[in-house]
PDB file of C-alpha atoms in Angstrom:
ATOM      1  CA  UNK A   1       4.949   1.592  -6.685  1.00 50.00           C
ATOM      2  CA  UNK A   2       3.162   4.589  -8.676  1.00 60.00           C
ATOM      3  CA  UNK A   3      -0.549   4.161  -9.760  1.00 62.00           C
ATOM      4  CA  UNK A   4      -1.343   0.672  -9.161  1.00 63.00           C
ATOM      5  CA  UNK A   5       0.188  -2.766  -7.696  1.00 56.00           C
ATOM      6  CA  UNK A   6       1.392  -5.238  -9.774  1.00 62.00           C
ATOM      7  CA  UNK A   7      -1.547  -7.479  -8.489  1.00 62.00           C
ATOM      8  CA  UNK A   8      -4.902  -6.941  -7.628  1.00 63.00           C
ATOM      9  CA  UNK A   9      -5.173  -8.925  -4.268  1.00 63.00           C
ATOM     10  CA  UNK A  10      -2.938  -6.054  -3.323  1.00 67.00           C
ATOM     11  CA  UNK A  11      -5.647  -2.962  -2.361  1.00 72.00           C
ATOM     12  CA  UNK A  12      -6.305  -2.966   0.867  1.00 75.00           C
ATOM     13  CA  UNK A  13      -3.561  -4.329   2.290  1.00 78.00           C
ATOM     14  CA  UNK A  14      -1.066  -2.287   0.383  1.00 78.00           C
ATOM     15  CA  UNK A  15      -3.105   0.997   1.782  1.00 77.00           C
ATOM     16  CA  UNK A  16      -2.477  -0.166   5.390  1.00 82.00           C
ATOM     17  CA  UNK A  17       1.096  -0.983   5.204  1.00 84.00           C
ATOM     18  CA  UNK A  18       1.311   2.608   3.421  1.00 82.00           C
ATOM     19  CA  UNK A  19      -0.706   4.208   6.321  1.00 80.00           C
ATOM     20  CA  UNK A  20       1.613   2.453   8.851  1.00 87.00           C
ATOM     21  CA  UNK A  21       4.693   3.620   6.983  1.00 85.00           C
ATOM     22  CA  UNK A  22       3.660   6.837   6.834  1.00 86.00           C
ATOM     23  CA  UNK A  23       3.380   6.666  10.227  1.00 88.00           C
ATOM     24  CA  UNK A  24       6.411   5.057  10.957  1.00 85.00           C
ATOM     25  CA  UNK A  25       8.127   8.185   8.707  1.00 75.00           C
TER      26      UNK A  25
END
């Protein structure tokens, strides 16, 4: 997962579910 997802229809939700892991860290 470095640069860009594999998909496009993944932006917005793969920034959320990376802002909630970070705050899950």
């Amino acid at each position: 997962m470095t640069g860009k997802p594999p998909f496009p229809p993944f932006t917005l939700e793969t920034a959320q579910q990376k802002a909630r892991m970070a705050e899950n860290a």
